């Protein structure tokens, strides 16, 4: 109960003060208001104390606590960002928009105001700061006295309201108004006079607090309690700083109505000068007047901002405030935006290279725009592309291509020596003009016409005749990573995720990177009277695509630009498709045949026009090399290269024929394209199965039926491990006898001739799946019985037999009433499938089961070869 009384009295005392001490009693009061039980609150009320008023006073004082100061350890919070969350996206978009603006047009901030920007808060007292010698002692200060010698003792004495300290055995000693040095001398002298044989060490303890006022255009004007060591800057810092309408350059310290000092914060911000900062005394007023004159500097200066003017009168002085010009500033192109005498906006051009421009007067509200020098670079030439050391070089009068590319040592391996691009800007319009260069001719004869005299800003692009494998692989990895991130970020279809990357297209894109930029610019500068200077080549060249149309470009030049002809090219003739725009009412297309042999010999020279498309044909009947494989019981197994139209019997003949151990009926013929098709169908099947299983489980859950995914998952596992064989059923005996049509071979085909087999295999839903020695007297039921018979889960009506040649027979089908009419043969596989209706009535499962057994179990016979 005494504790509650003490807390209540403390809270009442606090409510009339500016300062809240961080004491244990206050902590107890807070715990009473925030964490006390209802029984404790009722006990306090029974004792006659108003707990509700106490808690309300504490809450009010917590808000007031934000204005308290302590100079030693300031803790300034950032100014409130209330409302920023709701408009955060707009601010981000605005920031991005501002970044896209030219530097000279970007919004400006007022200089210096963010230094003191913060929310007022309290201080935690610290007693280890040295006290200056000129510190004036006053009521509330603590004086520490240590006696040593004849008497050893220490005292901590507080300066009372009368200005004296009460020293034991000496009485009051008046110290108020004395400096720290005078205090030590005065107390020391009295101790030595009155206490013989004793010396004293005098120091200051905890210092008093003083109240000052921060007024005017302060962030939060008001009275603040600060340490007696505080200065003007300390008070500004922790009081939240200055509003943007307040002056940074005319902050006034007033004492008893008199102006004591004026501080210019630009001295602190720009020079680090704090000489005019003054220590505060009780009752001091820090007054912040409104800002009067401002001017802005944007563009190519160190600190673009809005500055307050004080003693600055010229543009040069204002630019100096902004940190000076950057190296790329165009001093002669400076502009001043201002309001003229008639109240209208006007622009004044100023040349800061001359004294007249530098001394131009600055007016209130002026905006000085310092533009950068033009990015256009003069007196240079540039080398790009398939070279070791590309980049800009100095241009000199008379310089030629051979001076930039003196030899092939400058070029990387497989550089295109027959065609290099020289991009030139037309002097009047700055439009691009592509020119062709033959480096091979220049290397052979530097006096050749191809050794063009260069002009400033010419760009030489050297192309490559080979694919950059490393760059292509890196680009493919990057594309794959982007596809993976896209598939994770968006709900796209499985088909979209599995889009294959065309390696050849990626390689061409990398090789033609520089050309693509030039083509884009040529297309952009086209108009009705000037068609885009672009031509296209397709077909049997290394790097088909769009290319710049150079001056006097021929079809051979374009072929060289595209890396030359490939092996399959039809080098006798080519075709040019041309737009005929002579008729203003209708565009026509003409197809023109070009004699490439005469072109390469130099007998004729067909000049290309804008938008021409050169088609390089493929040699008739040219195909990539096709290989097939034959293995097993043949005389010469191995891989054979075939020509178009070659047949299976011809392949067997080339391999020396089938030996005496080979089994013609069990031959396995597989085809690559069939295997790829089966893999595609298996992927679709697995996806459909997963969807149907998920749907079935959801339906069962909705009707309260328990679901077990074990059997379904086992079927999916079977599909995951099933490999497509691509097997094509071939009646090899009939084919060799000439009774049926021969099989035309394709690339990737393979033929396997196994040895004669003597067993019949039983797999699926039987007691013991196994193989049995072939007995011509037994039918398929006998072999099933020898495997223990069918399980309860078998489907007897769906039993099928995979013959050795891969064909499938259904012995229990409609017409197989008499099993004796069906003859089993060595190498046959009997498949007893699962009765899927006993599982979960999934209609798709029966289809899956038959496909799985046909692919996996039926292929077991092949694998056993």
Short mmCIF file of N, CA and C in Angstrom, two decimals, residues 139-230:
data_model
loop_
_atom_site.label_atom_id
_atom_site.label_comp_id
_atom_site.label_asym_id
_atom_site.label_seq_id
_atom_site.Cartn_x
_atom_site.Cartn_y
_atom_site.Cartn_z
N UNK A 139 22.84 26.65 -9.61
CA UNK A 139 22.03 25.77 -8.76
C UNK A 139 21.65 24.49 -9.49
N UNK A 140 21.79 23.36 -8.80
CA UNK A 140 21.49 22.05 -9.39
C UNK A 140 22.71 21.27 -9.77
N UNK A 141 23.86 21.93 -9.98
CA UNK A 141 25.10 21.21 -10.32
C UNK A 141 25.61 20.45 -9.11
N UNK A 142 26.25 19.32 -9.38
CA UNK A 142 26.87 18.51 -8.34
C UNK A 142 28.37 18.74 -8.37
N UNK A 143 28.96 19.02 -7.17
CA UNK A 143 30.40 19.25 -7.03
C UNK A 143 30.98 18.09 -6.23
N UNK A 144 31.98 17.42 -6.80
CA UNK A 144 32.65 16.32 -6.11
C UNK A 144 33.95 16.82 -5.49
N UNK A 145 34.12 16.53 -4.18
CA UNK A 145 35.32 16.98 -3.45
C UNK A 145 35.95 15.74 -2.81
N UNK A 146 37.24 15.52 -3.09
CA UNK A 146 37.97 14.40 -2.49
C UNK A 146 39.11 14.98 -1.64
N UNK A 147 39.09 14.67 -0.35
CA UNK A 147 40.13 15.15 0.56
C UNK A 147 41.15 14.05 0.79
N UNK A 148 42.41 14.43 0.81
CA UNK A 148 43.46 13.44 1.09
C UNK A 148 44.59 14.16 1.83
N UNK A 149 45.39 13.39 2.54
CA UNK A 149 46.44 13.94 3.40
C UNK A 149 46.17 13.54 4.83
N UNK A 150 46.02 14.51 5.68
CA UNK A 150 45.73 14.23 7.07
C UNK A 150 44.36 13.58 7.22
N UNK A 151 43.45 13.95 6.34
CA UNK A 151 42.10 13.40 6.38
C UNK A 151 41.74 12.90 4.99
N UNK A 152 41.21 11.70 4.92
CA UNK A 152 40.81 11.10 3.64
C UNK A 152 39.29 10.89 3.64
N UNK A 153 38.63 11.62 2.79
CA UNK A 153 37.18 11.50 2.66
C UNK A 153 36.76 12.12 1.33
N UNK A 154 35.54 11.82 0.90
CA UNK A 154 35.03 12.38 -0.36
C UNK A 154 33.58 12.79 -0.15
N UNK A 155 33.19 13.85 -0.86
CA UNK A 155 31.86 14.39 -0.72
C UNK A 155 31.29 14.71 -2.12
N UNK A 156 30.00 14.57 -2.26
CA UNK A 156 29.30 14.98 -3.49
C UNK A 156 28.24 15.98 -3.07
N UNK A 157 28.48 17.25 -3.37
CA UNK A 157 27.67 18.35 -2.85
C UNK A 157 26.90 19.02 -3.98
N UNK A 158 25.66 19.33 -3.75
CA UNK A 158 24.83 19.98 -4.75
C UNK A 158 24.75 21.48 -4.48
N UNK A 159 24.85 22.26 -5.57
CA UNK A 159 24.72 23.70 -5.44
C UNK A 159 23.25 24.03 -5.18
N UNK A 160 22.98 24.64 -4.06
CA UNK A 160 21.61 24.93 -3.68
C UNK A 160 21.04 26.12 -4.40
N UNK A 161 19.79 26.42 -4.08
CA UNK A 161 19.12 27.54 -4.73
C UNK A 161 19.74 28.88 -4.38
N UNK A 162 20.39 28.92 -3.22
CA UNK A 162 21.06 30.16 -2.80
C UNK A 162 22.42 30.31 -3.45
N UNK A 163 22.83 29.29 -4.22
CA UNK A 163 24.11 29.36 -4.92
C UNK A 163 25.28 28.86 -4.11
N UNK A 164 25.05 28.11 -3.01
CA UNK A 164 26.14 27.66 -2.16
C UNK A 164 26.11 26.15 -2.03
N UNK A 165 27.29 25.60 -1.71
CA UNK A 165 27.39 24.19 -1.36
C UNK A 165 27.63 24.11 0.14
N UNK A 166 27.03 23.15 0.79
CA UNK A 166 27.16 22.99 2.23
C UNK A 166 28.28 21.99 2.50
N UNK A 167 29.51 22.56 2.81
CA UNK A 167 30.67 21.70 3.03
C UNK A 167 30.75 21.34 4.52
N UNK A 168 30.87 20.08 4.88
CA UNK A 168 30.95 19.69 6.30
C UNK A 168 32.12 20.38 7.01
N UNK A 169 31.86 20.88 8.16
CA UNK A 169 32.87 21.52 9.02
C UNK A 169 33.31 22.88 8.51
N UNK A 170 32.91 23.26 7.27
CA UNK A 170 33.33 24.57 6.74
C UNK A 170 32.16 25.52 6.56
N UNK A 171 30.94 24.94 6.49
CA UNK A 171 29.79 25.79 6.28
C UNK A 171 29.55 26.04 4.80
N UNK A 172 28.68 26.97 4.48
CA UNK A 172 28.35 27.22 3.07
C UNK A 172 29.49 27.92 2.33
N UNK A 173 29.70 27.47 1.12
CA UNK A 173 30.67 28.12 0.22
C UNK A 173 29.89 28.53 -1.02
N UNK A 174 29.83 29.81 -1.34
CA UNK A 174 29.04 30.31 -2.47
C UNK A 174 29.84 30.15 -3.77
N UNK A 175 29.24 29.40 -4.70
CA UNK A 175 29.95 29.10 -5.95
C UNK A 175 29.13 29.45 -7.17
N UNK A 176 27.86 29.77 -7.04
CA UNK A 176 27.02 30.07 -8.19
C UNK A 176 27.57 31.27 -8.94
N UNK A 177 27.61 31.20 -10.26
CA UNK A 177 28.12 32.28 -11.10
C UNK A 177 29.60 32.18 -11.36
N UNK A 178 30.31 31.28 -10.65
CA UNK A 178 31.74 31.11 -10.87
C UNK A 178 31.98 30.16 -12.04
N UNK A 179 33.08 30.35 -12.73
CA UNK A 179 33.47 29.37 -13.75
C UNK A 179 34.01 28.13 -13.06
N UNK A 180 34.14 27.08 -13.85
CA UNK A 180 34.64 25.83 -13.28
C UNK A 180 36.04 26.03 -12.69
N UNK A 181 36.89 26.81 -13.34
CA UNK A 181 38.24 27.07 -12.84
C UNK A 181 38.18 27.89 -11.55
N UNK A 182 37.33 28.91 -11.54
CA UNK A 182 37.20 29.73 -10.34
C UNK A 182 36.65 28.91 -9.18
N UNK A 183 35.73 27.99 -9.47
CA UNK A 183 35.17 27.12 -8.44
C UNK A 183 36.29 26.30 -7.78
N UNK A 184 37.15 25.69 -8.57
CA UNK A 184 38.22 24.86 -8.00
C UNK A 184 39.18 25.71 -7.16
N UNK A 185 39.54 26.87 -7.67
CA UNK A 185 40.47 27.72 -6.92
C UNK A 185 39.85 28.20 -5.60
N UNK A 186 38.62 28.60 -5.64
CA UNK A 186 37.95 29.14 -4.47
C UNK A 186 37.78 28.07 -3.38
N UNK A 187 37.28 26.89 -3.77
CA UNK A 187 37.07 25.82 -2.79
C UNK A 187 38.40 25.33 -2.24
N UNK A 188 39.39 25.19 -3.11
CA UNK A 188 40.72 24.74 -2.68
C UNK A 188 41.32 25.68 -1.64
N UNK A 189 41.22 26.97 -1.91
CA UNK A 189 41.83 27.94 -0.99
C UNK A 189 41.17 27.91 0.39
N UNK A 190 39.86 27.79 0.42
CA UNK A 190 39.16 27.75 1.71
C UNK A 190 39.49 26.48 2.48
N UNK A 191 39.60 25.35 1.78
CA UNK A 191 39.94 24.10 2.46
C UNK A 191 41.34 24.18 3.04
N UNK A 192 42.31 24.71 2.28
CA UNK A 192 43.68 24.80 2.77
C UNK A 192 43.80 25.77 3.95
N UNK A 193 42.97 26.83 3.94
CA UNK A 193 43.03 27.80 5.04
C UNK A 193 42.43 27.25 6.33
N UNK A 194 41.37 26.46 6.21
CA UNK A 194 40.64 26.06 7.41
C UNK A 194 40.96 24.64 7.87
N UNK A 195 41.46 23.78 6.99
CA UNK A 195 41.79 22.41 7.39
C UNK A 195 43.27 22.21 7.12
N UNK A 196 44.08 22.19 8.20
CA UNK A 196 45.52 22.09 8.06
C UNK A 196 45.89 20.66 7.65
N UNK A 197 46.84 20.58 6.69
CA UNK A 197 47.38 19.27 6.28
C UNK A 197 46.47 18.49 5.37
N UNK A 198 45.51 19.15 4.78
CA UNK A 198 44.58 18.45 3.87
C UNK A 198 44.60 19.14 2.51
N UNK A 199 44.67 18.34 1.48
CA UNK A 199 44.56 18.84 0.10
C UNK A 199 43.28 18.29 -0.53
N UNK A 200 42.80 18.99 -1.55
CA UNK A 200 41.50 18.62 -2.14
C UNK A 200 41.61 18.51 -3.66
N UNK A 201 40.82 17.57 -4.20
CA UNK A 201 40.66 17.43 -5.66
C UNK A 201 39.20 17.74 -5.98
N UNK A 202 38.99 18.79 -6.76
CA UNK A 202 37.65 19.27 -7.05
C UNK A 202 37.27 18.88 -8.48
N UNK A 203 36.07 18.32 -8.68
CA UNK A 203 35.57 17.99 -10.02
C UNK A 203 34.05 18.15 -10.02
N UNK A 204 33.49 18.15 -11.21
CA UNK A 204 32.04 18.29 -11.35
C UNK A 204 31.41 16.92 -11.46
N UNK A 205 30.26 16.77 -10.80
CA UNK A 205 29.47 15.55 -10.91
C UNK A 205 28.37 15.73 -11.94
N UNK A 206 27.18 15.26 -11.64
CA UNK A 206 26.05 15.41 -12.57
C UNK A 206 25.70 16.88 -12.70
N UNK A 207 25.53 17.33 -13.93
CA UNK A 207 25.27 18.73 -14.19
C UNK A 207 23.78 19.00 -14.19
N UNK A 208 23.45 20.23 -13.98
CA UNK A 208 22.06 20.64 -13.88
C UNK A 208 21.41 20.64 -15.27
N UNK A 209 20.11 20.66 -15.29
CA UNK A 209 19.33 20.81 -16.52
C UNK A 209 18.86 22.25 -16.62
N UNK A 210 18.71 22.70 -17.85
CA UNK A 210 18.22 24.05 -18.09
C UNK A 210 17.08 23.97 -19.09
N UNK A 211 16.25 24.97 -19.09
CA UNK A 211 15.12 25.03 -20.02
C UNK A 211 15.40 26.11 -21.06
N UNK A 212 15.27 25.72 -22.34
CA UNK A 212 15.45 26.67 -23.43
C UNK A 212 14.22 26.59 -24.33
N UNK A 213 14.09 27.56 -25.24
CA UNK A 213 12.96 27.62 -26.15
C UNK A 213 13.48 27.59 -27.59
N UNK A 214 12.86 26.70 -28.41
CA UNK A 214 13.15 26.64 -29.84
C UNK A 214 11.89 27.13 -30.54
N UNK A 215 11.98 28.30 -31.18
CA UNK A 215 10.81 28.97 -31.72
C UNK A 215 11.01 29.33 -33.19
N UNK A 216 9.98 29.89 -33.77
CA UNK A 216 10.05 30.25 -35.18
C UNK A 216 9.66 29.07 -36.06
N UNK A 217 10.41 28.91 -37.15
CA UNK A 217 10.11 27.86 -38.13
C UNK A 217 10.79 26.55 -37.76
N UNK A 218 10.69 26.19 -36.47
CA UNK A 218 11.22 24.92 -36.02
C UNK A 218 10.23 23.81 -36.38
N UNK A 219 10.76 22.57 -36.45
CA UNK A 219 9.90 21.44 -36.78
C UNK A 219 8.80 21.30 -35.74
N UNK A 220 9.18 21.40 -34.45
CA UNK A 220 8.19 21.39 -33.36
C UNK A 220 8.60 22.46 -32.36
N UNK A 221 8.10 23.69 -32.54
CA UNK A 221 8.45 24.76 -31.60
C UNK A 221 7.98 24.41 -30.19
N UNK A 222 8.73 24.89 -29.18
CA UNK A 222 8.31 24.65 -27.80
C UNK A 222 9.47 24.79 -26.85
N UNK A 223 9.18 24.48 -25.58
CA UNK A 223 10.19 24.54 -24.52
C UNK A 223 10.82 23.16 -24.38
N UNK A 224 12.14 23.13 -24.19
CA UNK A 224 12.87 21.89 -24.08
C UNK A 224 13.79 21.95 -22.87
N UNK A 225 13.87 20.87 -22.15
CA UNK A 225 14.79 20.76 -21.03
C UNK A 225 16.04 20.04 -21.52
N UNK A 226 17.20 20.71 -21.37
CA UNK A 226 18.44 20.16 -21.91
C UNK A 226 19.52 20.23 -20.83
N UNK A 227 20.60 19.55 -21.11
CA UNK A 227 21.74 19.63 -20.22
C UNK A 227 22.37 21.01 -20.29
N UNK A 228 23.02 21.42 -19.24
CA UNK A 228 23.64 22.74 -19.21
C UNK A 228 24.84 22.83 -20.14
N UNK A 229 25.29 21.71 -20.70
CA UNK A 229 26.39 21.73 -21.68
C UNK A 229 25.88 21.83 -23.11
N UNK A 230 24.59 21.92 -23.32
CA UNK A 230 24.03 21.93 -24.66
C UNK A 230 24.40 23.19 -25.41
#
